[in-house]
C-alpha cells in the first residue's frame, strides 16, 4: 500500500448535497427572557468538499475496507472538529484502523458462496476507524494546540513521521469549529498550526450531535433519580420529536423534529450563569465545581421556606403539596434577622441549585406538554455529569408531571457540539452508520475522565507503561479514564469528595467515562433473532451489587494466572514482563472503577466485563495469551480423534446421537476461564480429564431436552424428518472441546446432508478457538476422515490449510454437504448477537438450525435468546454460583436445551 495517501476519509457518496451559505456572526450572550423562535431551521451543507473525480480503490478490490485514493483532491481534509467554549475545548477526531484485514481463500470462498459484497453491501464503502473524544480547559489552549500538532490532526491524522514538525503549513487546511472560541482563537490557530477555522452554527451542531448519539449509541441516554442511574434504550424509529434542553449560561429549549429539522421554542435567562454568578457573589467560591461541591454538604431547609413552615409542619394535601415542598426559595431570609455571613455557604449553594434546577425543569416540562413531546433530554455545561444536579432536575420533572415524564441525560452530552461539528464535514459517512456498527472501548491513557481534565495525553505504549509505573510509585494524579486507586477513593485522583444525604450521592458519583468509539461498518444484527428489538445478550443482571461484586472478584482472582500465560506467550522476555505488569494494573484499575461506579462505562453486563479484559490484553500487545496452550491441546486431541470416530461409527444411530451430545458436554470442561477447570488441569492430562468427564455424563442432565432433540433429528416410528438445510455451530474452546466434541457432531450433521458452518471468534479470547485457526484443525482431522475431507473441500477449507493429504483418501465418493468456517465478529468469550460479522449474517440467511456451545455463548449470554429457527444450547456449568442461580444446580451440571423455531 502506498504511503502517500492515508487521509482517514470516512466514506464516499455519489449524491451531491445542496449547500447554502450562511453569514458568519459570533454568538451573542443569552438575551434576557429570549423570545421563542417559531421558524423551522434546516441544516445547510458546508465546506470543504471532496473532489471525487478519478477516485479509485487502492490495492485488492476484495478487501473488506479498501483504501480510497482521491488523486484530484486539492484541499487537505481534516477529520478533526472542535467546540471551543469559554471553559472547555472539546475535540472529536477520527483515526483509521491500523489493522489490515487478512484476505485468505476461506474468505474469498465465502464471498462467492454467500455473495458478500464489501462487508456491508452499501452503495459506497466506509472506512472502519475510531472516533476519539478529548477535552482541554480553555485556559490551557496551548496544550490543546500541542496535542493537535503531535498527532497531525490538522493534516488529516496522517503518520506524523511522514510530516516533519517543522514542515511548512498548507494554506488550504480547514478545520471545522463551533463555539465562541472559534472566533476568539481563529488567529491563534492560523499562527500556530497554519489552519483556518470554518465556523459552524452552535445550535446546528448541538442538534446534529444529539441526533447521532441517540440513534447510534445503544445506551447513550439514561435517567437519574435519587442517585440511581438507569440506561434507556431509544428506538431510533421512534426518536422524533423530542425536546433538547441545553443549559449553558442561559437556557435554550429546542424542539427536534428530525435530522436537520428543529426550532428553538423557548428558553430562560436563568441558567448556569445565574447559578455561578449569584453563587460567586454569595459564597465567594472561586470555581463552578467548587460551588457544586458545596451544595453536597448543604441543607436548604435553613434558608428555603417550605410548605410545612407555612402550615405548621403539615402537608397541604388538598392540592398535593407535601410539607417538604419548597414554597419559596430563600424565603426564610425575609423573616429572619440574619445577615449573609450568618448563613452557611453550603446551604446557599444548595438553595440556589434547587431554585434554578426546579425552574428549568418546570419550564422544560411545560414546553414538552405544550408540544406533546414524550422525551426531554438535558445537556450543557450546567449538567457536567454532576449527580446532584441531575437528581434535582429529575425531581422537578417528576414533580411537575406527576410521575408521567422523566428527565433524561446523555453520556456524551459534553461533546454534542463537537460531534455535530464533525458531522458538518461533507461525506463523513456517519449518517449511514447504525447502532450495531459502533463499539465503544475504554483504553488507558485518554486525557479526559468523567468531566475532569488530566492532561497531557499519552503517546505510544512505552510512554503509557512508564506513566503507569510512575503513578504506582508516587501516587500522582491519573491521566486515564479509570482510577489507579483503591476502592475507597473517588477514582478521580485519589482525593475524597464530600458526601451528601447520608452518602447517597457524591459529586462524582455519576462521572461517566467517554471511551473511543470504534466505527465497524461490517457488523450487522444476527438475522435469526426472533425479537432483535428486545434481545438482551446478558443473562446475569449485574445491577445487583452483590452479583457485580462476586464477578469482579472472580475476574480479579483469575488475573495472576492470566498474566503468567500472557507473558509466557511472548517468550517471557523483560519487555513482556513489563507489559504484563502494566496490563495487570490497568485491568485492576478498570475493575476498581466499575466496583465504585458500575455505570461508568455505560450499561454493564458480564459480557462487557469479559470483553474489557480481552481488549485490555490487546491494548498491551498480548494478541493471543493462550497460543501455545491451544496448540498443545489441539495436537493431543487430534491424536485420539481417529479412535473416537471409529467408536462412533460402530454404534447404532440413536446411541451415536446420544454419545455425540455427551461428547460435546464432556469436552466443554476444557475452559481456561474457569478457576475450577484450571485446578483440574494441574491434576491430570487432557485425555484423563476428558474420560473422567465422559463417565459422569449420566442422564437426566440438569436441563435435559435431549429426547425432544432426538425426535427432531431421528423422528418417531416410521416417520423420518427432513434434515436441516444449514446448521450454524458456535464453537467454544480449542483442544478437546472443538476436536472431540463439536467436530464429531458436525460430521454427523454432514453425513445427514446438512450444510455446516463453524462459527468462531474473529480474535483470540482465552483458549477459545478462532476462525483463523479452525481450517488447520479441520485439515488435520480430515486426514483421518473421508466425510470431513470431502465436506471441507466443498466448503473451500482445504486449499490453504492442507497440502499433504494422503492419496488413498482422495477416491471418488458421493457428494457431501459443505463444511465452512465464518468468524463471528468479536474477540470475547461471549457473543452479542446484535453485532456479528457480515459473513456470519450472510451465512445465517439460509440456516435453519443453530447450536450454541459453551458457558460464554450459551449461558453467560444467549441463554434466554429466542430464534426464528431450531436452536440447541449445550454447556457444562463450571461455576457454582452460576449453576445455582441459572439452573438451580451444581458445578459440572450440564445443559442440553433444545428450542424449536419460534
mmCIF file with all atom_site columns, C-alpha atoms in Angstrom, residues 86-224:
data_model
loop_
_atom_site.group_PDB
_atom_site.id
_atom_site.type_symbol
_atom_site.label_atom_id
_atom_site.label_alt_id
_atom_site.label_comp_id
_atom_site.label_asym_id
_atom_site.label_entity_id
_atom_site.label_seq_id
_atom_site.pdbx_PDB_ins_code
_atom_site.Cartn_x
_atom_site.Cartn_y
_atom_site.Cartn_z
_atom_site.occupancy
_atom_site.B_iso_or_equiv
_atom_site.pdbx_formal_charge
_atom_site.auth_seq_id
_atom_site.auth_comp_id
_atom_site.auth_asym_id
_atom_site.auth_atom_id
_atom_site.pdbx_PDB_model_num
ATOM 1   C CA . UNK A 1 86  ? -15.437 29.673  27.463 1.00 0.00 ? 86  UNK A CA 1
ATOM 2   C CA . UNK A 1 87  ? -14.373 26.971  29.928 1.00 0.00 ? 87  UNK A CA 1
ATOM 3   C CA . UNK A 1 88  ? -13.644 23.845  27.896 1.00 0.00 ? 88  UNK A CA 1
ATOM 4   C CA . UNK A 1 89  ? -12.371 22.882  24.470 1.00 0.00 ? 89  UNK A CA 1
ATOM 5   C CA . UNK A 1 90  ? -13.923 19.686  23.172 1.00 0.00 ? 90  UNK A CA 1
ATOM 6   C CA . UNK A 1 91  ? -12.283 17.758  20.329 1.00 0.00 ? 91  UNK A CA 1
ATOM 7   C CA . UNK A 1 92  ? -13.661 14.954  18.217 1.00 0.00 ? 92  UNK A CA 1
ATOM 8   C CA . UNK A 1 93  ? -11.224 13.376  15.787 1.00 0.00 ? 93  UNK A CA 1
ATOM 9   C CA . UNK A 1 94  ? -11.136 10.337  13.577 1.00 0.00 ? 94  UNK A CA 1
ATOM 10  C CA . UNK A 1 95  ? -8.352  7.793   13.199 1.00 0.00 ? 95  UNK A CA 1
ATOM 11  C CA . UNK A 1 96  ? -8.123  4.946   10.740 1.00 0.00 ? 96  UNK A CA 1
ATOM 12  C CA . UNK A 1 97  ? -7.924  1.352   11.911 1.00 0.00 ? 97  UNK A CA 1
ATOM 13  C CA . UNK A 1 98  ? -4.339  0.233   11.653 1.00 0.00 ? 98  UNK A CA 1
ATOM 14  C CA . UNK A 1 99  ? -5.207  -3.439  11.287 1.00 0.00 ? 99  UNK A CA 1
ATOM 15  C CA . UNK A 1 100 ? -5.303  -4.648  7.692  1.00 0.00 ? 100 UNK A CA 1
ATOM 16  C CA . UNK A 1 101 ? -7.839  -7.455  7.275  1.00 0.00 ? 101 UNK A CA 1
ATOM 17  C CA . UNK A 1 102 ? -6.416  -10.824 6.324  1.00 0.00 ? 102 UNK A CA 1
ATOM 18  C CA . UNK A 1 103 ? -7.788  -11.927 2.968  1.00 0.00 ? 103 UNK A CA 1
ATOM 19  C CA . UNK A 1 104 ? -7.402  -15.713 2.626  1.00 0.00 ? 104 UNK A CA 1
ATOM 20  C CA . UNK A 1 105 ? -9.034  -18.233 0.327  1.00 0.00 ? 105 UNK A CA 1
ATOM 21  C CA . UNK A 1 106 ? -11.558 -19.157 3.023  1.00 0.00 ? 106 UNK A CA 1
ATOM 22  C CA . UNK A 1 107 ? -12.949 -15.618 2.932  1.00 0.00 ? 107 UNK A CA 1
ATOM 23  C CA . UNK A 1 108 ? -12.891 -15.444 -0.844 1.00 0.00 ? 108 UNK A CA 1
ATOM 24  C CA . UNK A 1 109 ? -14.783 -18.727 -0.986 1.00 0.00 ? 109 UNK A CA 1
ATOM 25  C CA . UNK A 1 110 ? -17.385 -17.408 1.468  1.00 0.00 ? 110 UNK A CA 1
ATOM 26  C CA . UNK A 1 111 ? -17.816 -14.207 -0.535 1.00 0.00 ? 111 UNK A CA 1
ATOM 27  C CA . UNK A 1 112 ? -18.521 -16.206 -3.669 1.00 0.00 ? 112 UNK A CA 1
ATOM 28  C CA . UNK A 1 113 ? -20.880 -18.633 -1.896 1.00 0.00 ? 113 UNK A CA 1
ATOM 29  C CA . UNK A 1 114 ? -22.838 -16.032 0.090  1.00 0.00 ? 114 UNK A CA 1
ATOM 30  C CA . UNK A 1 115 ? -22.499 -13.169 -2.434 1.00 0.00 ? 115 UNK A CA 1
ATOM 31  C CA . UNK A 1 116 ? -20.915 -10.958 0.197  1.00 0.00 ? 116 UNK A CA 1
ATOM 32  C CA . UNK A 1 117 ? -20.025 -7.615  -1.340 1.00 0.00 ? 117 UNK A CA 1
ATOM 33  C CA . UNK A 1 118 ? -17.749 -5.278  0.566  1.00 0.00 ? 118 UNK A CA 1
ATOM 34  C CA . UNK A 1 119 ? -18.836 -6.349  4.024  1.00 0.00 ? 119 UNK A CA 1
ATOM 35  C CA . UNK A 1 120 ? -21.840 -4.103  4.490  1.00 0.00 ? 120 UNK A CA 1
ATOM 36  C CA . UNK A 1 121 ? -23.294 -4.060  0.959  1.00 0.00 ? 121 UNK A CA 1
ATOM 37  C CA . UNK A 1 122 ? -23.603 -0.278  0.859  1.00 0.00 ? 122 UNK A CA 1
ATOM 38  C CA . UNK A 1 123 ? -23.667 1.922   -2.196 1.00 0.00 ? 123 UNK A CA 1
ATOM 39  C CA . UNK A 1 124 ? -20.252 3.165   -1.117 1.00 0.00 ? 124 UNK A CA 1
ATOM 40  C CA . UNK A 1 125 ? -17.593 1.837   1.233  1.00 0.00 ? 125 UNK A CA 1
ATOM 41  C CA . UNK A 1 126 ? -16.953 3.365   4.629  1.00 0.00 ? 126 UNK A CA 1
ATOM 42  C CA . UNK A 1 127 ? -13.511 3.005   6.076  1.00 0.00 ? 127 UNK A CA 1
ATOM 43  C CA . UNK A 1 128 ? -13.512 1.494   9.537  1.00 0.00 ? 128 UNK A CA 1
ATOM 44  C CA . UNK A 1 129 ? -11.904 3.662   12.187 1.00 0.00 ? 129 UNK A CA 1
ATOM 45  C CA . UNK A 1 130 ? -12.248 5.293   15.563 1.00 0.00 ? 130 UNK A CA 1
ATOM 46  C CA . UNK A 1 131 ? -13.842 8.456   16.895 1.00 0.00 ? 131 UNK A CA 1
ATOM 47  C CA . UNK A 1 132 ? -11.889 9.929   19.793 1.00 0.00 ? 132 UNK A CA 1
ATOM 48  C CA . UNK A 1 133 ? -13.309 12.367  22.355 1.00 0.00 ? 133 UNK A CA 1
ATOM 49  C CA . UNK A 1 134 ? -10.906 14.711  24.161 1.00 0.00 ? 134 UNK A CA 1
ATOM 50  C CA . UNK A 1 135 ? -11.321 17.715  26.468 1.00 0.00 ? 135 UNK A CA 1
ATOM 51  C CA . UNK A 1 136 ? -8.978  20.523  27.475 1.00 0.00 ? 136 UNK A CA 1
ATOM 52  C CA . UNK A 1 137 ? -9.506  23.536  29.683 1.00 0.00 ? 137 UNK A CA 1
ATOM 53  C CA . UNK A 1 138 ? -9.757  26.629  27.503 1.00 0.00 ? 138 UNK A CA 1
ATOM 54  C CA . UNK A 1 139 ? -7.183  28.430  29.653 1.00 0.00 ? 139 UNK A CA 1
ATOM 55  C CA . UNK A 1 140 ? -4.770  25.658  28.625 1.00 0.00 ? 140 UNK A CA 1
ATOM 56  C CA . UNK A 1 141 ? -5.334  26.093  24.918 1.00 0.00 ? 141 UNK A CA 1
ATOM 57  C CA . UNK A 1 142 ? -1.601  25.702  24.275 1.00 0.00 ? 142 UNK A CA 1
ATOM 58  C CA . UNK A 1 143 ? -1.836  22.083  25.460 1.00 0.00 ? 143 UNK A CA 1
ATOM 59  C CA . UNK A 1 144 ? -4.701  21.575  23.016 1.00 0.00 ? 144 UNK A CA 1
ATOM 60  C CA . UNK A 1 145 ? -2.652  23.020  20.152 1.00 0.00 ? 145 UNK A CA 1
ATOM 61  C CA . UNK A 1 146 ? 0.308   20.796  21.022 1.00 0.00 ? 146 UNK A CA 1
ATOM 62  C CA . UNK A 1 147 ? -1.962  17.757  21.119 1.00 0.00 ? 147 UNK A CA 1
ATOM 63  C CA . UNK A 1 148 ? -3.324  18.527  17.650 1.00 0.00 ? 148 UNK A CA 1
ATOM 64  C CA . UNK A 1 149 ? 0.174   19.148  16.329 1.00 0.00 ? 149 UNK A CA 1
ATOM 65  C CA . UNK A 1 150 ? 1.650   15.986  17.863 1.00 0.00 ? 150 UNK A CA 1
ATOM 66  C CA . UNK A 1 151 ? -0.989  13.799  16.187 1.00 0.00 ? 151 UNK A CA 1
ATOM 67  C CA . UNK A 1 152 ? -1.021  15.865  12.967 1.00 0.00 ? 152 UNK A CA 1
ATOM 68  C CA . UNK A 1 153 ? -4.805  16.021  13.274 1.00 0.00 ? 153 UNK A CA 1
ATOM 69  C CA . UNK A 1 154 ? -4.931  19.250  11.289 1.00 0.00 ? 154 UNK A CA 1
ATOM 70  C CA . UNK A 1 155 ? -3.313  17.380  8.379  1.00 0.00 ? 155 UNK A CA 1
ATOM 71  C CA . UNK A 1 156 ? -5.862  14.592  8.315  1.00 0.00 ? 156 UNK A CA 1
ATOM 72  C CA . UNK A 1 157 ? -4.272  12.492  11.036 1.00 0.00 ? 157 UNK A CA 1
ATOM 73  C CA . UNK A 1 158 ? -1.505  11.220  8.798  1.00 0.00 ? 158 UNK A CA 1
ATOM 74  C CA . UNK A 1 159 ? 1.501   9.431   10.162 1.00 0.00 ? 159 UNK A CA 1
ATOM 75  C CA . UNK A 1 160 ? 3.471   12.191  11.931 1.00 0.00 ? 160 UNK A CA 1
ATOM 76  C CA . UNK A 1 161 ? 6.725   10.570  10.859 1.00 0.00 ? 161 UNK A CA 1
ATOM 77  C CA . UNK A 1 162 ? 5.825   11.496  7.309  1.00 0.00 ? 162 UNK A CA 1
ATOM 78  C CA . UNK A 1 163 ? 5.110   15.058  8.319  1.00 0.00 ? 163 UNK A CA 1
ATOM 79  C CA . UNK A 1 164 ? 8.133   16.674  9.984  1.00 0.00 ? 164 UNK A CA 1
ATOM 80  C CA . UNK A 1 165 ? 7.121   19.031  12.761 1.00 0.00 ? 165 UNK A CA 1
ATOM 81  C CA . UNK A 1 166 ? 8.932   21.908  11.079 1.00 0.00 ? 166 UNK A CA 1
ATOM 82  C CA . UNK A 1 167 ? 7.425   21.276  7.635  1.00 0.00 ? 167 UNK A CA 1
ATOM 83  C CA . UNK A 1 168 ? 5.740   24.341  6.101  1.00 0.00 ? 168 UNK A CA 1
ATOM 84  C CA . UNK A 1 169 ? 1.990   24.629  6.690  1.00 0.00 ? 169 UNK A CA 1
ATOM 85  C CA . UNK A 1 170 ? -0.515  24.095  3.887  1.00 0.00 ? 170 UNK A CA 1
ATOM 86  C CA . UNK A 1 171 ? -2.557  27.234  3.352  1.00 0.00 ? 171 UNK A CA 1
ATOM 87  C CA . UNK A 1 172 ? -5.596  25.208  2.292  1.00 0.00 ? 172 UNK A CA 1
ATOM 88  C CA . UNK A 1 173 ? -6.098  23.298  5.558  1.00 0.00 ? 173 UNK A CA 1
ATOM 89  C CA . UNK A 1 174 ? -9.544  23.922  7.002  1.00 0.00 ? 174 UNK A CA 1
ATOM 90  C CA . UNK A 1 175 ? -10.770 22.664  10.381 1.00 0.00 ? 175 UNK A CA 1
ATOM 91  C CA . UNK A 1 176 ? -14.392 22.817  11.454 1.00 0.00 ? 176 UNK A CA 1
ATOM 92  C CA . UNK A 1 177 ? -15.114 24.548  14.747 1.00 0.00 ? 177 UNK A CA 1
ATOM 93  C CA . UNK A 1 178 ? -18.020 25.933  16.727 1.00 0.00 ? 178 UNK A CA 1
ATOM 94  C CA . UNK A 1 179 ? -18.439 27.949  19.910 1.00 0.00 ? 179 UNK A CA 1
ATOM 95  C CA . UNK A 1 180 ? -17.335 31.472  20.738 1.00 0.00 ? 180 UNK A CA 1
ATOM 96  C CA . UNK A 1 181 ? -13.702 30.398  20.800 1.00 0.00 ? 181 UNK A CA 1
ATOM 97  C CA . UNK A 1 182 ? -13.867 29.591  17.097 1.00 0.00 ? 182 UNK A CA 1
ATOM 98  C CA . UNK A 1 183 ? -13.895 33.352  16.577 1.00 0.00 ? 183 UNK A CA 1
ATOM 99  C CA . UNK A 1 184 ? -11.748 34.347  19.519 1.00 0.00 ? 184 UNK A CA 1
ATOM 100 C CA . UNK A 1 185 ? -8.866  31.969  18.767 1.00 0.00 ? 185 UNK A CA 1
ATOM 101 C CA . UNK A 1 186 ? -9.052  31.858  14.953 1.00 0.00 ? 186 UNK A CA 1
ATOM 102 C CA . UNK A 1 187 ? -5.846  33.862  14.561 1.00 0.00 ? 187 UNK A CA 1
ATOM 103 C CA . UNK A 1 188 ? -4.004  31.692  17.095 1.00 0.00 ? 188 UNK A CA 1
ATOM 104 C CA . UNK A 1 189 ? -4.876  28.505  15.180 1.00 0.00 ? 189 UNK A CA 1
ATOM 105 C CA . UNK A 1 190 ? -3.727  30.128  11.947 1.00 0.00 ? 190 UNK A CA 1
ATOM 106 C CA . UNK A 1 191 ? -0.464  31.257  13.509 1.00 0.00 ? 191 UNK A CA 1
ATOM 107 C CA . UNK A 1 192 ? 0.404   28.061  15.398 1.00 0.00 ? 192 UNK A CA 1
ATOM 108 C CA . UNK A 1 193 ? -0.987  25.373  13.085 1.00 0.00 ? 193 UNK A CA 1
ATOM 109 C CA . UNK A 1 194 ? -1.492  27.140  9.792  1.00 0.00 ? 194 UNK A CA 1
ATOM 110 C CA . UNK A 1 195 ? -5.173  26.191  9.650  1.00 0.00 ? 195 UNK A CA 1
ATOM 111 C CA . UNK A 1 196 ? -8.309  28.180  9.035  1.00 0.00 ? 196 UNK A CA 1
ATOM 112 C CA . UNK A 1 197 ? -11.258 27.602  11.339 1.00 0.00 ? 197 UNK A CA 1
ATOM 113 C CA . UNK A 1 198 ? -14.512 27.150  9.429  1.00 0.00 ? 198 UNK A CA 1
ATOM 114 C CA . UNK A 1 199 ? -17.184 28.261  11.889 1.00 0.00 ? 199 UNK A CA 1
ATOM 115 C CA . UNK A 1 200 ? -20.342 26.222  12.266 1.00 0.00 ? 200 UNK A CA 1
ATOM 116 C CA . UNK A 1 201 ? -23.573 27.327  13.913 1.00 0.00 ? 201 UNK A CA 1
ATOM 117 C CA . UNK A 1 202 ? -23.690 26.150  17.521 1.00 0.00 ? 202 UNK A CA 1
ATOM 118 C CA . UNK A 1 203 ? -27.309 25.108  17.567 1.00 0.00 ? 203 UNK A CA 1
ATOM 119 C CA . UNK A 1 204 ? -26.984 23.220  14.274 1.00 0.00 ? 204 UNK A CA 1
ATOM 120 C CA . UNK A 1 205 ? -24.082 21.275  15.733 1.00 0.00 ? 205 UNK A CA 1
ATOM 121 C CA . UNK A 1 206 ? -25.750 20.674  19.072 1.00 0.00 ? 206 UNK A CA 1
ATOM 122 C CA . UNK A 1 207 ? -28.795 19.062  17.489 1.00 0.00 ? 207 UNK A CA 1
ATOM 123 C CA . UNK A 1 208 ? -26.802 17.088  14.916 1.00 0.00 ? 208 UNK A CA 1
ATOM 124 C CA . UNK A 1 209 ? -24.601 15.662  17.684 1.00 0.00 ? 209 UNK A CA 1
ATOM 125 C CA . UNK A 1 210 ? -27.581 14.726  19.838 1.00 0.00 ? 210 UNK A CA 1
ATOM 126 C CA . UNK A 1 211 ? -29.384 13.038  16.936 1.00 0.00 ? 211 UNK A CA 1
ATOM 127 C CA . UNK A 1 212 ? -26.356 10.963  16.030 1.00 0.00 ? 212 UNK A CA 1
ATOM 128 C CA . UNK A 1 213 ? -25.737 9.797   19.589 1.00 0.00 ? 213 UNK A CA 1
ATOM 129 C CA . UNK A 1 214 ? -29.366 8.929   20.277 1.00 0.00 ? 214 UNK A CA 1
ATOM 130 C CA . UNK A 1 215 ? -29.605 6.900   17.082 1.00 0.00 ? 215 UNK A CA 1
ATOM 131 C CA . UNK A 1 216 ? -26.165 5.310   17.045 1.00 0.00 ? 216 UNK A CA 1
ATOM 132 C CA . UNK A 1 217 ? -25.196 4.580   20.669 1.00 0.00 ? 217 UNK A CA 1
ATOM 133 C CA . UNK A 1 218 ? -27.248 1.811   22.239 1.00 0.00 ? 218 UNK A CA 1
ATOM 134 C CA . UNK A 1 219 ? -27.238 3.053   25.843 1.00 0.00 ? 219 UNK A CA 1
ATOM 135 C CA . UNK A 1 220 ? -26.499 6.723   25.347 1.00 0.00 ? 220 UNK A CA 1
ATOM 136 C CA . UNK A 1 221 ? -29.489 8.044   27.305 1.00 0.00 ? 221 UNK A CA 1
ATOM 137 C CA . UNK A 1 222 ? -30.118 7.463   30.992 1.00 0.00 ? 222 UNK A CA 1
ATOM 138 C CA . UNK A 1 223 ? -32.325 8.649   33.832 1.00 0.00 ? 223 UNK A CA 1
ATOM 139 C CA . UNK A 1 224 ? -31.008 9.703   37.238 1.00 0.00 ? 224 UNK A CA 1
#
